mmCIF file of C-alpha atoms in Angstrom:
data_model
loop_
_atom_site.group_PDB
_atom_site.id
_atom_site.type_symbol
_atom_site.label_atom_id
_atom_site.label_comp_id
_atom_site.label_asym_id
_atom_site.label_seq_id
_atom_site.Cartn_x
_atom_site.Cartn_y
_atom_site.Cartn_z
ATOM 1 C CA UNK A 7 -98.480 202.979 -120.579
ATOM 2 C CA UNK A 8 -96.578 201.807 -123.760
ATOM 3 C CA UNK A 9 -96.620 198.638 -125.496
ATOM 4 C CA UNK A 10 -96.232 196.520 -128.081
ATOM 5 C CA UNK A 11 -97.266 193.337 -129.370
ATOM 6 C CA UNK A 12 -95.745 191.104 -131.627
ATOM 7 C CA UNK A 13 -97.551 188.739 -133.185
ATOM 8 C CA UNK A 14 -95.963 184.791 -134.039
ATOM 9 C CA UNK A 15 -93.237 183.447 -131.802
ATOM 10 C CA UNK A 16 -91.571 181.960 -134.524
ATOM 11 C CA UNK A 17 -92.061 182.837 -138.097
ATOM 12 C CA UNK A 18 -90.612 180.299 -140.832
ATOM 13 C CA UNK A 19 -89.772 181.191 -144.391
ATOM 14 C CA UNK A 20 -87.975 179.817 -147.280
ATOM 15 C CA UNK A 21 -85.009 181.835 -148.690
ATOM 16 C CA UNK A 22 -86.134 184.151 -151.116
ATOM 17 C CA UNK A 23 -89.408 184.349 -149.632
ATOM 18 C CA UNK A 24 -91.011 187.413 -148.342
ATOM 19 C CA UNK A 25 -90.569 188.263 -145.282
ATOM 20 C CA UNK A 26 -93.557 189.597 -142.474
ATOM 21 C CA UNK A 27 -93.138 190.234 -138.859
ATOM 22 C CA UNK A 28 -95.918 192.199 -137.609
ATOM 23 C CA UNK A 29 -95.895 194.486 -134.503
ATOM 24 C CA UNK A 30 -98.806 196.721 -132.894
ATOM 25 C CA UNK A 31 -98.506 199.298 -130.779
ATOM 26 C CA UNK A 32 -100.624 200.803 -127.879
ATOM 27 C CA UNK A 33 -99.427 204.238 -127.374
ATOM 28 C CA UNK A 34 -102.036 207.418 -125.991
ATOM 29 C CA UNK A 35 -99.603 209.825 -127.894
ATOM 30 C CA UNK A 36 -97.681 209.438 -131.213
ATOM 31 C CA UNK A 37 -95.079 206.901 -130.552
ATOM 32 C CA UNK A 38 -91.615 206.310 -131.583
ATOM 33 C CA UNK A 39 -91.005 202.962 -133.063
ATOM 34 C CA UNK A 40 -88.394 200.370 -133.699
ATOM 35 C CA UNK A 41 -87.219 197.741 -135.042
ATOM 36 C CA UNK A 42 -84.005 195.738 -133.085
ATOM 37 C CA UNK A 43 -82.509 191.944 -134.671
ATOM 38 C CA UNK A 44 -80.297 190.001 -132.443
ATOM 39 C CA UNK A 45 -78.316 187.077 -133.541
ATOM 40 C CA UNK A 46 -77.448 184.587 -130.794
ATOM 41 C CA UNK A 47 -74.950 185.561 -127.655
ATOM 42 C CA UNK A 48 -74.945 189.219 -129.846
ATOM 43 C CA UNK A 49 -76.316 192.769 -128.631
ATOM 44 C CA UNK A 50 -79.025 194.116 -130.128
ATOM 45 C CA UNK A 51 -78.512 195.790 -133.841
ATOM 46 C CA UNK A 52 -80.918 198.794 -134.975
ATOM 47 C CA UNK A 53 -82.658 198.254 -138.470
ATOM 48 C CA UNK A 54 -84.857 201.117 -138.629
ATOM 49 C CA UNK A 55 -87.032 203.678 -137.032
ATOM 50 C CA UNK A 56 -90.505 205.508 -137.386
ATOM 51 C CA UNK A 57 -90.355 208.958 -135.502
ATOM 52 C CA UNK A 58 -93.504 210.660 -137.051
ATOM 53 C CA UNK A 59 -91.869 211.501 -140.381
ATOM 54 C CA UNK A 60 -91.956 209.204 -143.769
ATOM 55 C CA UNK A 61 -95.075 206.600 -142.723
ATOM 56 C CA UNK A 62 -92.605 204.677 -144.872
ATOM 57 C CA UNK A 63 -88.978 203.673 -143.029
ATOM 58 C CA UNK A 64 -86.368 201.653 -145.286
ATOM 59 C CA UNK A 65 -83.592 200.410 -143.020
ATOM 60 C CA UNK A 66 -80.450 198.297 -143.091
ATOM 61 C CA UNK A 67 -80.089 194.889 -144.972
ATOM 62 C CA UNK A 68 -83.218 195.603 -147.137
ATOM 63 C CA UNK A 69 -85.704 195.632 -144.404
ATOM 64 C CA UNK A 70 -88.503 197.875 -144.048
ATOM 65 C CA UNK A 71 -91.526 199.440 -141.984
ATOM 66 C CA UNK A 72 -94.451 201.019 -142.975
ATOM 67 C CA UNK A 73 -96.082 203.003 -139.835
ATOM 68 C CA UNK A 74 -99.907 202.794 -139.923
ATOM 69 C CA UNK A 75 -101.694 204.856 -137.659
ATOM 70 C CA UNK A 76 -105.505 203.397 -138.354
ATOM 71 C CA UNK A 77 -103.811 199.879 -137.829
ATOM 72 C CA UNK A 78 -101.861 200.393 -134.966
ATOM 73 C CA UNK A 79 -99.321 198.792 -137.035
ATOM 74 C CA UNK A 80 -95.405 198.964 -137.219
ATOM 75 C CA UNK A 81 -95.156 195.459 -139.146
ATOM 76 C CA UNK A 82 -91.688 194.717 -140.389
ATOM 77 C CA UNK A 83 -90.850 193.400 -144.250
ATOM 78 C CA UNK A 84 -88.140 192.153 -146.305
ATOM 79 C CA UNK A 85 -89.235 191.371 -150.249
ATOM 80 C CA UNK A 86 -86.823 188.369 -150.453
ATOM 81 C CA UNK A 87 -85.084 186.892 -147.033
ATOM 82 C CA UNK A 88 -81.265 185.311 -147.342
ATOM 83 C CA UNK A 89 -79.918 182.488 -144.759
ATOM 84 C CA UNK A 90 -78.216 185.458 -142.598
ATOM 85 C CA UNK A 91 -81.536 186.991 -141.881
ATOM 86 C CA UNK A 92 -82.290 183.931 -139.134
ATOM 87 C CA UNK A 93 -82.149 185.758 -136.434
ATOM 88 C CA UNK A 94 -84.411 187.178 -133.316
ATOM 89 C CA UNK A 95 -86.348 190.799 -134.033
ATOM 90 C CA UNK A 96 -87.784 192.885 -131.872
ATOM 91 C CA UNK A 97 -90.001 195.310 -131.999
ATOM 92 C CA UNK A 98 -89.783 198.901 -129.681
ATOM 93 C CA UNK A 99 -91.863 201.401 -128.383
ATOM 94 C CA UNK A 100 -89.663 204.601 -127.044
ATOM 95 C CA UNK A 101 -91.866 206.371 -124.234
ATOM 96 C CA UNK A 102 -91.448 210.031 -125.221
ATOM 97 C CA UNK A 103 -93.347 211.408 -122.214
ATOM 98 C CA UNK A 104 -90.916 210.371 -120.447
ATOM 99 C CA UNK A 105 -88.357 212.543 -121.637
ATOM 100 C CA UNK A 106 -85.657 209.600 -122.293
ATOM 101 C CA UNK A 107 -85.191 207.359 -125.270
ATOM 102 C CA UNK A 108 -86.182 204.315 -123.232
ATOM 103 C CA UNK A 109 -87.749 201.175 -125.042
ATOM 104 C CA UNK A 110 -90.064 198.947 -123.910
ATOM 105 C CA UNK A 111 -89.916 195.823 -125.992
ATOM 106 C CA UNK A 112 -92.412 193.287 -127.718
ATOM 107 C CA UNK A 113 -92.118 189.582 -126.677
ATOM 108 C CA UNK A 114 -89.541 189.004 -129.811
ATOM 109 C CA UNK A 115 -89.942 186.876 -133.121
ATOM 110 C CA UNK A 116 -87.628 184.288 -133.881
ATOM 111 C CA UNK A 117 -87.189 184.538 -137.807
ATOM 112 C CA UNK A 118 -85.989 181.305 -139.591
ATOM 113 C CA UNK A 119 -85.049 180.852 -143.180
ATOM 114 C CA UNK A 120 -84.773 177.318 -144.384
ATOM 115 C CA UNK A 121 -82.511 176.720 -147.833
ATOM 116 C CA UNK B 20 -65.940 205.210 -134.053
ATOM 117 C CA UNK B 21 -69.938 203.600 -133.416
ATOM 118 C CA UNK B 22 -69.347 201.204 -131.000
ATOM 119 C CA UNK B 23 -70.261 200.883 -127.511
ATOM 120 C CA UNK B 24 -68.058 198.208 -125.861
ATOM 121 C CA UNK B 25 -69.079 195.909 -123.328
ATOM 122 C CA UNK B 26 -66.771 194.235 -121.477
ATOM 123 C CA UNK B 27 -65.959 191.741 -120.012
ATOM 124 C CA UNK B 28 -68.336 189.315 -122.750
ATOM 125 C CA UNK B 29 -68.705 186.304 -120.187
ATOM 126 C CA UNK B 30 -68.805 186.263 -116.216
ATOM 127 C CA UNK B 31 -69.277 183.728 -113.954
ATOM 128 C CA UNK B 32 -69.164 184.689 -110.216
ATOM 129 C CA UNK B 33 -70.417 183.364 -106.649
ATOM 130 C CA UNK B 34 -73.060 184.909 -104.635
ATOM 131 C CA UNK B 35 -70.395 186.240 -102.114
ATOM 132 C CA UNK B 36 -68.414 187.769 -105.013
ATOM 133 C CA UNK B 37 -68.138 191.356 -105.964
ATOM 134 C CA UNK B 38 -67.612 192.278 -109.679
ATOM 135 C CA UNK B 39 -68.403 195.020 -111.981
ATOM 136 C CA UNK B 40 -69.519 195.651 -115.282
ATOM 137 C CA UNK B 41 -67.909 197.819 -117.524
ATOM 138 C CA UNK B 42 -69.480 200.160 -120.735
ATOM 139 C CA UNK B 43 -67.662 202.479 -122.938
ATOM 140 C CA UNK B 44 -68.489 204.684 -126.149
ATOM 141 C CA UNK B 45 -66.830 207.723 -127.665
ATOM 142 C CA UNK B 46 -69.987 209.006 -129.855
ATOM 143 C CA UNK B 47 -70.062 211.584 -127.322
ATOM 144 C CA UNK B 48 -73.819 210.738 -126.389
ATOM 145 C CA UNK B 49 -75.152 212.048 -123.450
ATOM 146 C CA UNK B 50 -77.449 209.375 -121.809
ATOM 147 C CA UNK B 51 -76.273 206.059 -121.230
ATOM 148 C CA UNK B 52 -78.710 202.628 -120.339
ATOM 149 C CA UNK B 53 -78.221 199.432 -118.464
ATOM 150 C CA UNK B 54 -80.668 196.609 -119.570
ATOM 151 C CA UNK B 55 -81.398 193.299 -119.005
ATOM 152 C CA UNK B 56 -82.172 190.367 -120.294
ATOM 153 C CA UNK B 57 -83.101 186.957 -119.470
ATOM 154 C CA UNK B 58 -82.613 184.075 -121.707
ATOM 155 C CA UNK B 59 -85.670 183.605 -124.403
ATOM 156 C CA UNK B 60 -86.934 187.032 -122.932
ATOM 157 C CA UNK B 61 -87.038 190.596 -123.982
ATOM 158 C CA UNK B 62 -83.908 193.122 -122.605
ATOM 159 C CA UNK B 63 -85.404 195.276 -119.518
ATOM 160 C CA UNK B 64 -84.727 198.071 -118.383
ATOM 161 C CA UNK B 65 -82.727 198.835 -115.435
ATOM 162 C CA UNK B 66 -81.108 202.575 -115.285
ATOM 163 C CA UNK B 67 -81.079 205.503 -117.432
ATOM 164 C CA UNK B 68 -77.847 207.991 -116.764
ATOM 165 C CA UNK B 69 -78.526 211.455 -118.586
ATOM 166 C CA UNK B 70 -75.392 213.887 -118.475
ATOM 167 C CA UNK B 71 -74.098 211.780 -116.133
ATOM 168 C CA UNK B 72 -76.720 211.954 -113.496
ATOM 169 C CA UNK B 73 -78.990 209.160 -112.634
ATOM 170 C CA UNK B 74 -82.265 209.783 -114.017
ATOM 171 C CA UNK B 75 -84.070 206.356 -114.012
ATOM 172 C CA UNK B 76 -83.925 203.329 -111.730
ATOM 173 C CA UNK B 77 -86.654 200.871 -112.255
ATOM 174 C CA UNK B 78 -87.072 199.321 -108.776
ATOM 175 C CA UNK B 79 -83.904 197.254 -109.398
ATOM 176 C CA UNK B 80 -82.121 195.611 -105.821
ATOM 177 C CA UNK B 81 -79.610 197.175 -104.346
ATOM 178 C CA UNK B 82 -77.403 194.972 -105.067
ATOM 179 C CA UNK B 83 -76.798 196.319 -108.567
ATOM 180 C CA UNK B 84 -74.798 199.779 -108.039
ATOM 181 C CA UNK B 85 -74.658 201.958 -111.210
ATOM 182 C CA UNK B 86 -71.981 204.755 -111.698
ATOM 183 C CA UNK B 87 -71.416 206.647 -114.277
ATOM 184 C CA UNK B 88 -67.502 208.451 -113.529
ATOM 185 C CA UNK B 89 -67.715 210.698 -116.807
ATOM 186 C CA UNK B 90 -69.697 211.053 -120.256
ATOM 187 C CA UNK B 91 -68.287 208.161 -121.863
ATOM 188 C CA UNK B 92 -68.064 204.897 -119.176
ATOM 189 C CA UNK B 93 -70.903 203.538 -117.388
ATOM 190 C CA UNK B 94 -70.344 200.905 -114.683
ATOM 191 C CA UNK B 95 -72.378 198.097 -112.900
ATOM 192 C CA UNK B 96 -71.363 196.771 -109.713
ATOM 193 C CA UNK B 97 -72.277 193.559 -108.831
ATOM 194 C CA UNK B 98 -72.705 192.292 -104.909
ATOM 195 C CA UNK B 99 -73.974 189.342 -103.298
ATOM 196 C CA UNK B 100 -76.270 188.423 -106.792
ATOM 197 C CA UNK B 101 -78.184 185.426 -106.674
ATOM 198 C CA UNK B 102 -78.388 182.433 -109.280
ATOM 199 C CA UNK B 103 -81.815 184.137 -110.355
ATOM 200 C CA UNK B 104 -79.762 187.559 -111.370
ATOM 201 C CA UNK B 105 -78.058 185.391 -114.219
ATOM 202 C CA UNK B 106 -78.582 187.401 -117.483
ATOM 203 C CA UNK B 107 -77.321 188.917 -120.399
ATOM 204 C CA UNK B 108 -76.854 193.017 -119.147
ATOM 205 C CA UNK B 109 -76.916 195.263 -122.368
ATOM 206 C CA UNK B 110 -75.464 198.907 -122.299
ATOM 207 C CA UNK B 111 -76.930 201.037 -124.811
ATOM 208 C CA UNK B 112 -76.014 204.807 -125.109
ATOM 209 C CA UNK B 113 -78.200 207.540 -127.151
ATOM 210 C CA UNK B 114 -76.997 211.402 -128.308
ATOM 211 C CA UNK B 115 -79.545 212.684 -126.182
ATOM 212 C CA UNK B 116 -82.293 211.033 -123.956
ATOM 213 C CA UNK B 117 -84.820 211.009 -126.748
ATOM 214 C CA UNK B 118 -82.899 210.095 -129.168
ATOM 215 C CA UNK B 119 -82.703 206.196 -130.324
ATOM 216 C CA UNK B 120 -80.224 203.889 -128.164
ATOM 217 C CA UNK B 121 -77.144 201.989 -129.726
ATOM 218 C CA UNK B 122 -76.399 198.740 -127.827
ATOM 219 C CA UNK B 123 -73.179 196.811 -127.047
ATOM 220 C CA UNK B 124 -72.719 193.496 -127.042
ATOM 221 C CA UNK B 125 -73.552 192.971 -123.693
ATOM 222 C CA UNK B 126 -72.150 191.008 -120.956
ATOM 223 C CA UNK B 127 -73.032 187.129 -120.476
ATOM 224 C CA UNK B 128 -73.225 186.744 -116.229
ATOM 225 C CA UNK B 129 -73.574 183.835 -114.423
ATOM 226 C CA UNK B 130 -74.163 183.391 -110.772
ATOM 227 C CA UNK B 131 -73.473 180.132 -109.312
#
């Protein structure tokens, strides 16, 4: 089976600071990876995607994702973090055995940016 | 038009109560998702329509129903829920079934 792990509940940062979530994966065949933020009572919003192209995926609001396959890693970074990136992020594994796009998600990281 | 629309946003109903939840998009995807999720919690998954045809259902009670009456609406309907089955439900809908999900807002229920 699929998974992911996120690592840090709750990750603090000032703003302008760089950001880090990290994610790794457990996948038996090349996964597809994501990268979800909710903001509170919201759905959740798409910021980018690895799906065994560019090891390096830019996404929306200046976030990014650099897939590394000898890490297990899928971590998530932002060079310099503004007050509307407080928010929760999630990280995605799609199960493409499966045959459908369906996720299984990490346990979520709570991203807050102080003034 | 990128949207998939929830609706209503906020329910509250009793455990002898019968609602349902409604989902709409006009991307023209083909596979459609209920999820949920519980407060402080990832979303879950519950059912995976693909062309309209129920493809997944991960062990959820009866008392959810899914249907799916053409390629854009997906419905949940709710019956005899308990306090426990209080939740935020996302709907999420994908071009294809590998292909990755946009959510709605989702729907905040509340069984009392």
């Amino acid at each position: 089976a699929q998974s992911v792990t996120q690592l840090g509940s709750h990750v603090s940062v000032s703003e302008g600071a760089l950001v880090l979530l990290r994610c790794n994966y457990s996948s038996s065949v090349p996964p597809y990876l994501f990268w979800y933020v909710q903001y509170p009572n919201q759905g959740l919003q798409l910021l980018l995607k690895y799906t065994s192209a560019a090891t390096l995926v830019k996404g929306i609001n200046g976030f990014e994702a650099e897939f590394k396959k000898s890490e297990t890693s899928f971590h998530l970074t932002k060079p310099s973090a503004h007050m509307s990136d407080a928010a929760e992020y999630f990280c995605a594994v799609s199960d493409r055995n499966s045959g459908y796009s369906t996720l299984t998600f990490g346990k979520g990281t709570m991203l807050l940016v102080s003034p | 038009d990128t949207e998939v629309t929830q609706t209503p946003k906020h329910l509250v109903m009793g455990m002898t109560n019968k609602k349902s939840l409604k989902c709409e998009q006009h991307m023209g995807h083909r596979a459609m998702y209920w999820y949920k999720q519980k407060a402080k919690k990832p979303p879950e998954l519950m059912f995976v329509y693909s062309y309209e045809k129920l493809s997944i259902n991960e062990s959820v009670p009866s008392r959810f129903s899914p249907e799916c009456p053409n390629s854009s609406l997906l419905n949940l309907h709710l019956h005899a829920l308990q306090p426990e089955d209080s939740a935020l439900y996302l709907c999420a809908s994908s071009q294809d079934p590998t292909s990755e999900a946009f959510f709605g807002q989702g729907t905040r229920l509340t069984v009392v």
